[in-house]
C-alpha cells in the first residue's frame, strides 16, 4: 500500500530529476505554484493532504514521465540503487552505444533508459547522479551532416521534457533510431526535421514511436 510520504517523495524526486523545485514542477504542469509546497501536505489540524490523481496526471504529461517511472521514485532506495537490468554507472562514466546497435532489441527498457549488456562507456563532463539515466550514442555514417559527423558522440537524457525545436533521438517500434529536430508534438503525432537537408522531414504517429529523448550535449 502506498503511503502519504511515498507519494510526495516521488513528486520531489521527479522535480529534482528535471532540476526543478516542487513549485517549479507545479508551475510546469499548469497548477498553482504552491500546490506541492511542503506546507500544503498537511492541513491546519494535522490531517494528511494527498495530491490528486489529476495533478499527478498533469505532472506526468508535463515531464514526459511514465507511471512506471513515477512509481519507481516511491522506492526508499530509488535515489541510490540502480533499477534491475539498468546499466551500472561508475564515477563520471555513462553508457555508450552506436546508432546501428541502438536499433536492436535488448539495449533499452520500455522508458528508453539504458539496460542490458553490450554497452561501452564514455566519460561525461557532469556527475551521472546529476543527470540520472543519461547515456551516449555514437554517430555512424554521414546521414546527420553537417551538424553531426561520423564519430561524434551525442549525450541523451531519457525522461526529460521535450519541446519544439529541441534536438532529439527517436526510436520507432520497428527499431529505427534517428536524430532529428522536433518541429511539432501533437496528441497523435510528431513532426521531425532532418539535420541533413538531403533527407526528408518525417511525421510519425505516436503509436509508432517507442520513445523520444532529448539531446543535451554533443562531443564534436
mmCIF file of C-alpha atoms in Angstrom:
data_model
loop_
_atom_site.group_PDB
_atom_site.id
_atom_site.type_symbol
_atom_site.label_atom_id
_atom_site.label_comp_id
_atom_site.label_asym_id
_atom_site.label_seq_id
_atom_site.Cartn_x
_atom_site.Cartn_y
_atom_site.Cartn_z
ATOM 1 C CA UNK A 1 0.000 0.000 0.000
ATOM 2 C CA UNK A 2 1.307 3.448 -0.906
ATOM 3 C CA UNK A 3 1.915 5.903 1.887
ATOM 4 C CA UNK A 4 1.448 9.660 2.023
ATOM 5 C CA UNK A 5 5.215 10.147 2.360
ATOM 6 C CA UNK A 6 5.971 7.905 -0.632
ATOM 7 C CA UNK A 7 3.681 9.837 -2.972
ATOM 8 C CA UNK A 8 5.158 13.196 -2.002
ATOM 9 C CA UNK A 9 8.695 11.791 -2.114
ATOM 10 C CA UNK A 10 8.078 10.602 -5.679
ATOM 11 C CA UNK A 11 6.937 14.097 -6.700
ATOM 12 C CA UNK A 12 10.005 15.637 -5.048
ATOM 13 C CA UNK A 13 12.345 13.219 -6.831
ATOM 14 C CA UNK A 14 10.634 13.810 -10.167
ATOM 15 C CA UNK A 15 11.127 17.556 -9.653
ATOM 16 C CA UNK A 16 14.806 17.034 -8.810
ATOM 17 C CA UNK A 17 15.294 14.900 -11.902
ATOM 18 C CA UNK A 18 14.157 17.823 -14.040
ATOM 19 C CA UNK A 19 16.168 20.303 -11.960
ATOM 20 C CA UNK A 20 13.003 21.914 -10.613
ATOM 21 C CA UNK A 21 11.696 22.871 -7.199
ATOM 22 C CA UNK A 22 8.288 21.476 -6.179
ATOM 23 C CA UNK A 23 6.864 24.902 -7.060
ATOM 24 C CA UNK A 24 8.572 24.809 -10.444
ATOM 25 C CA UNK A 25 7.165 21.341 -11.114
ATOM 26 C CA UNK A 26 3.651 22.507 -10.263
ATOM 27 C CA UNK A 27 4.047 25.553 -12.500
ATOM 28 C CA UNK A 28 5.285 23.421 -15.422
ATOM 29 C CA UNK A 29 2.215 21.199 -15.019
ATOM 30 C CA UNK A 30 -0.095 24.224 -15.179
ATOM 31 C CA UNK A 31 -1.018 24.025 -11.491
ATOM 32 C CA UNK A 32 -0.962 26.614 -8.740
ATOM 33 C CA UNK A 33 2.752 27.104 -7.889
ATOM 34 C CA UNK A 34 2.041 26.362 -4.225
ATOM 35 C CA UNK A 35 0.272 23.035 -4.933
ATOM 36 C CA UNK A 36 3.272 20.892 -3.989
ATOM 37 C CA UNK A 37 4.744 23.071 -1.237
ATOM 38 C CA UNK A 38 5.540 21.207 1.968
ATOM 39 C CA UNK A 39 3.132 23.468 3.839
ATOM 40 C CA UNK A 40 0.292 22.105 1.687
ATOM 41 C CA UNK A 41 0.943 18.464 2.587
ATOM 42 C CA UNK A 42 -0.757 18.700 5.968
ATOM 43 C CA UNK A 43 -3.935 20.545 6.899
ATOM 44 C CA UNK A 44 -4.045 23.042 9.764
ATOM 45 C CA UNK A 45 -5.362 20.338 12.099
ATOM 46 C CA UNK A 46 -2.643 17.877 11.105
ATOM 47 C CA UNK A 47 -4.606 15.731 8.651
ATOM 48 C CA UNK A 48 -2.765 14.339 5.638
ATOM 49 C CA UNK A 49 -3.291 16.044 2.300
ATOM 50 C CA UNK A 50 -2.695 13.937 -0.807
ATOM 51 C CA UNK A 51 -2.003 15.156 -4.359
ATOM 52 C CA UNK A 52 -4.961 14.438 -6.628
ATOM 53 C CA UNK A 53 -4.755 11.899 -9.427
ATOM 54 C CA UNK A 54 -5.482 14.774 -11.825
ATOM 55 C CA UNK A 55 -2.452 16.685 -10.529
ATOM 56 C CA UNK A 56 -0.207 13.638 -10.897
ATOM 57 C CA UNK A 57 -1.514 13.053 -14.441
ATOM 58 C CA UNK A 58 -0.703 16.651 -15.369
ATOM 59 C CA UNK A 59 2.799 16.321 -13.901
ATOM 60 C CA UNK A 60 3.490 13.136 -15.883
ATOM 61 C CA UNK A 61 2.244 14.773 -19.067
ATOM 62 C CA UNK A 62 4.351 17.894 -18.474
ATOM 63 C CA UNK A 63 7.561 15.978 -17.747
ATOM 64 C CA UNK A 64 7.081 13.129 -20.202
ATOM 65 C CA UNK A 65 7.485 10.594 -17.381
ATOM 66 C CA UNK A 66 5.555 7.336 -17.394
ATOM 67 C CA UNK A 67 3.538 5.995 -14.481
ATOM 68 C CA UNK A 68 6.114 3.198 -14.125
ATOM 69 C CA UNK A 69 8.902 5.755 -13.722
ATOM 70 C CA UNK A 70 6.843 7.699 -11.196
ATOM 71 C CA UNK A 71 6.164 4.525 -9.214
ATOM 72 C CA UNK A 72 9.894 3.726 -9.213
ATOM 73 C CA UNK A 73 10.548 7.009 -7.406
ATOM 74 C CA UNK A 74 8.456 5.723 -4.498
ATOM 75 C CA UNK A 75 11.009 3.080 -3.553
ATOM 76 C CA UNK A 76 13.002 4.080 -0.465
ATOM 77 C CA UNK A 77 16.256 3.429 -2.341
ATOM 78 C CA UNK A 78 15.173 4.941 -5.675
ATOM 79 C CA UNK A 79 17.721 7.694 -5.429
ATOM 80 C CA UNK A 80 20.724 5.449 -4.862
ATOM 81 C CA UNK A 81 20.113 1.982 -6.310
ATOM 82 C CA UNK A 82 20.040 1.112 -9.990
ATOM 83 C CA UNK A 83 16.862 -0.448 -11.364
ATOM 84 C CA UNK A 84 17.111 -4.132 -12.187
ATOM 85 C CA UNK A 85 18.652 -4.535 -15.607
ATOM 86 C CA UNK A 86 19.847 -0.933 -15.766
ATOM 87 C CA UNK A 87 23.377 -0.152 -16.872
ATOM 88 C CA UNK A 88 25.571 0.413 -13.771
ATOM 89 C CA UNK A 89 27.139 3.863 -13.939
ATOM 90 C CA UNK A 90 30.581 4.318 -12.404
ATOM 91 C CA UNK A 91 32.203 7.598 -11.450
ATOM 92 C CA UNK A 92 31.947 10.052 -14.340
ATOM 93 C CA UNK A 93 31.211 7.428 -16.983
ATOM 94 C CA UNK A 94 27.940 6.809 -18.801
ATOM 95 C CA UNK A 95 26.900 4.006 -21.173
ATOM 96 C CA UNK A 96 27.801 4.374 -24.858
ATOM 97 C CA UNK A 97 26.222 2.677 -27.855
ATOM 98 C CA UNK A 98 26.446 3.112 -31.614
ATOM 99 C CA UNK A 99 23.373 4.237 -33.539
ATOM 100 C CA UNK A 100 23.330 0.994 -35.508
ATOM 101 C CA UNK A 101 23.277 -1.068 -32.302
ATOM 102 C CA UNK A 102 20.602 1.147 -30.764
ATOM 103 C CA UNK A 103 18.063 -0.159 -33.232
ATOM 104 C CA UNK A 104 18.466 -3.702 -31.945
ATOM 105 C CA UNK A 105 16.444 -5.064 -29.052
ATOM 106 C CA UNK A 106 17.680 -5.539 -25.510
ATOM 107 C CA UNK A 107 19.581 -2.288 -25.024
ATOM 108 C CA UNK A 108 16.718 -0.156 -23.645
ATOM 109 C CA UNK A 109 13.854 -0.611 -21.223
ATOM 110 C CA UNK A 110 10.291 0.444 -22.048
ATOM 111 C CA UNK A 111 11.022 4.027 -20.949
ATOM 112 C CA UNK A 112 14.028 4.401 -23.251
ATOM 113 C CA UNK A 113 16.588 4.061 -20.455
ATOM 114 C CA UNK A 114 19.796 2.031 -20.971
ATOM 115 C CA UNK A 115 19.534 -1.603 -19.907
ATOM 116 C CA UNK A 116 21.051 -4.991 -20.650
ATOM 117 C CA UNK A 117 24.570 -5.866 -21.741
ATOM 118 C CA UNK A 118 26.833 -4.845 -24.622
ATOM 119 C CA UNK A 119 27.304 -1.179 -23.741
ATOM 120 C CA UNK A 120 30.695 0.529 -23.798
ATOM 121 C CA UNK A 121 31.398 3.554 -21.561
ATOM 122 C CA UNK A 122 32.412 7.150 -22.178
ATOM 123 C CA UNK A 123 33.328 9.969 -19.801
ATOM 124 C CA UNK A 124 30.645 12.596 -19.219
ATOM 125 C CA UNK A 125 31.534 16.146 -18.036
ATOM 126 C CA UNK A 126 28.916 16.055 -15.264
ATOM 127 C CA UNK A 127 28.363 13.595 -12.464
ATOM 128 C CA UNK A 128 25.858 10.917 -13.576
ATOM 129 C CA UNK A 129 23.984 11.450 -10.310
ATOM 130 C CA UNK A 130 23.089 14.937 -11.543
ATOM 131 C CA UNK A 131 21.626 13.533 -14.765
ATOM 132 C CA UNK A 132 20.322 10.115 -13.810
ATOM 133 C CA UNK A 133 19.796 7.766 -16.756
ATOM 134 C CA UNK A 134 21.803 9.726 -19.340
ATOM 135 C CA UNK A 135 23.677 7.765 -21.968
ATOM 136 C CA UNK A 136 25.676 8.383 -25.146
ATOM 137 C CA UNK A 137 25.110 7.432 -28.775
ATOM 138 C CA UNK A 138 27.957 7.480 -31.283
ATOM 139 C CA UNK A 139 27.055 8.858 -34.709
ATOM 140 C CA UNK A 140 27.765 6.417 -37.529
ATOM 141 C CA UNK A 141 27.734 7.471 -41.161
ATOM 142 C CA UNK A 142 27.019 10.797 -42.832
ATOM 143 C CA UNK A 143 23.217 10.985 -42.592
ATOM 144 C CA UNK A 144 23.341 13.712 -39.904
ATOM 145 C CA UNK A 145 25.775 16.003 -41.703
ATOM 146 C CA UNK A 146 26.537 18.862 -41.490
ATOM 147 C CA UNK A 147 25.514 19.147 -37.829
ATOM 148 C CA UNK A 148 26.862 15.799 -36.626
ATOM 149 C CA UNK A 149 29.654 13.843 -38.274
ATOM 150 C CA UNK A 150 30.691 10.214 -38.130
ATOM 151 C CA UNK A 151 32.240 9.530 -34.717
ATOM 152 C CA UNK A 152 30.560 12.414 -32.859
ATOM 153 C CA UNK A 153 29.050 11.428 -29.518
ATOM 154 C CA UNK A 154 25.561 12.615 -28.519
ATOM 155 C CA UNK A 155 24.555 12.678 -24.849
ATOM 156 C CA UNK A 156 20.894 11.777 -24.453
ATOM 157 C CA UNK A 157 18.614 12.291 -21.436
ATOM 158 C CA UNK A 158 15.577 9.972 -21.479
ATOM 159 C CA UNK A 159 12.583 11.136 -19.485
ATOM 160 C CA UNK A 160 13.374 14.838 -19.927
ATOM 161 C CA UNK A 161 10.590 17.008 -21.273
ATOM 162 C CA UNK A 162 10.994 17.765 -24.966
ATOM 163 C CA UNK A 163 9.853 20.993 -26.568
ATOM 164 C CA UNK A 164 9.582 22.411 -30.047
ATOM 165 C CA UNK A 165 12.975 22.911 -31.734
ATOM 166 C CA UNK A 166 14.756 20.542 -29.325
ATOM 167 C CA UNK A 167 17.247 18.156 -30.866
ATOM 168 C CA UNK A 168 16.036 14.659 -30.061
ATOM 169 C CA UNK A 169 16.726 10.985 -30.629
ATOM 170 C CA UNK A 170 13.681 8.941 -31.618
ATOM 171 C CA UNK A 171 13.319 5.163 -31.728
ATOM 172 C CA UNK A 172 10.384 3.621 -33.557
ATOM 173 C CA UNK A 173 8.658 0.384 -32.619
ATOM 174 C CA UNK A 174 10.312 -1.189 -35.664
ATOM 175 C CA UNK A 175 13.810 -0.406 -34.319
ATOM 176 C CA UNK A 176 14.688 2.621 -36.447
ATOM 177 C CA UNK A 177 16.772 5.162 -34.485
ATOM 178 C CA UNK A 178 17.199 8.730 -35.711
ATOM 179 C CA UNK A 179 18.425 12.118 -34.513
ATOM 180 C CA UNK A 180 16.171 14.980 -35.602
ATOM 181 C CA UNK A 181 14.777 18.358 -34.552
ATOM 182 C CA UNK A 182 11.309 18.273 -33.029
ATOM 183 C CA UNK A 183 9.101 20.641 -35.031
ATOM 184 C CA UNK A 184 5.691 19.715 -33.648
ATOM 185 C CA UNK A 185 4.299 17.410 -30.969
ATOM 186 C CA UNK A 186 0.545 16.808 -31.105
ATOM 187 C CA UNK A 187 -1.536 14.307 -29.128
ATOM 188 C CA UNK A 188 -1.376 11.901 -32.070
ATOM 189 C CA UNK A 189 1.867 12.540 -33.930
ATOM 190 C CA UNK A 190 5.262 14.216 -34.012
ATOM 191 C CA UNK A 191 6.864 16.115 -36.879
ATOM 192 C CA UNK A 192 10.646 15.876 -37.151
ATOM 193 C CA UNK A 193 13.059 17.982 -39.180
ATOM 194 C CA UNK A 194 16.087 16.200 -40.612
ATOM 195 C CA UNK A 195 19.528 17.510 -39.709
ATOM 196 C CA UNK A 196 20.764 16.699 -43.203
ATOM 197 C CA UNK A 197 18.922 18.718 -45.900
ATOM 198 C CA UNK A 198 19.316 15.784 -48.280
ATOM 199 C CA UNK A 199 16.991 13.707 -46.092
ATOM 200 C CA UNK A 200 13.245 14.456 -45.906
ATOM 201 C CA UNK A 201 11.435 15.521 -42.760
ATOM 202 C CA UNK A 202 9.393 12.842 -41.008
ATOM 203 C CA UNK A 203 5.915 12.695 -39.489
ATOM 204 C CA UNK A 204 5.390 9.768 -37.130
ATOM 205 C CA UNK A 205 2.251 8.596 -35.389
ATOM 206 C CA UNK A 206 2.845 8.430 -31.624
ATOM 207 C CA UNK A 207 1.601 4.844 -31.699
ATOM 208 C CA UNK A 208 4.651 4.041 -33.873
ATOM 209 C CA UNK A 209 7.161 5.706 -31.504
ATOM 210 C CA UNK A 210 8.857 3.558 -28.854
ATOM 211 C CA UNK A 211 10.469 6.571 -27.143
ATOM 212 C CA UNK A 212 11.802 10.051 -27.708
ATOM 213 C CA UNK A 213 14.707 11.557 -25.733
ATOM 214 C CA UNK A 214 16.335 14.980 -25.714
ATOM 215 C CA UNK A 215 19.944 15.525 -26.833
ATOM 216 C CA UNK A 216 21.569 17.594 -24.090
ATOM 217 C CA UNK A 217 25.221 17.678 -25.222
ATOM 218 C CA UNK A 218 27.413 16.692 -28.137
ATOM 219 C CA UNK A 219 31.134 15.936 -28.342
ATOM 220 C CA UNK A 220 32.355 17.247 -31.697
#
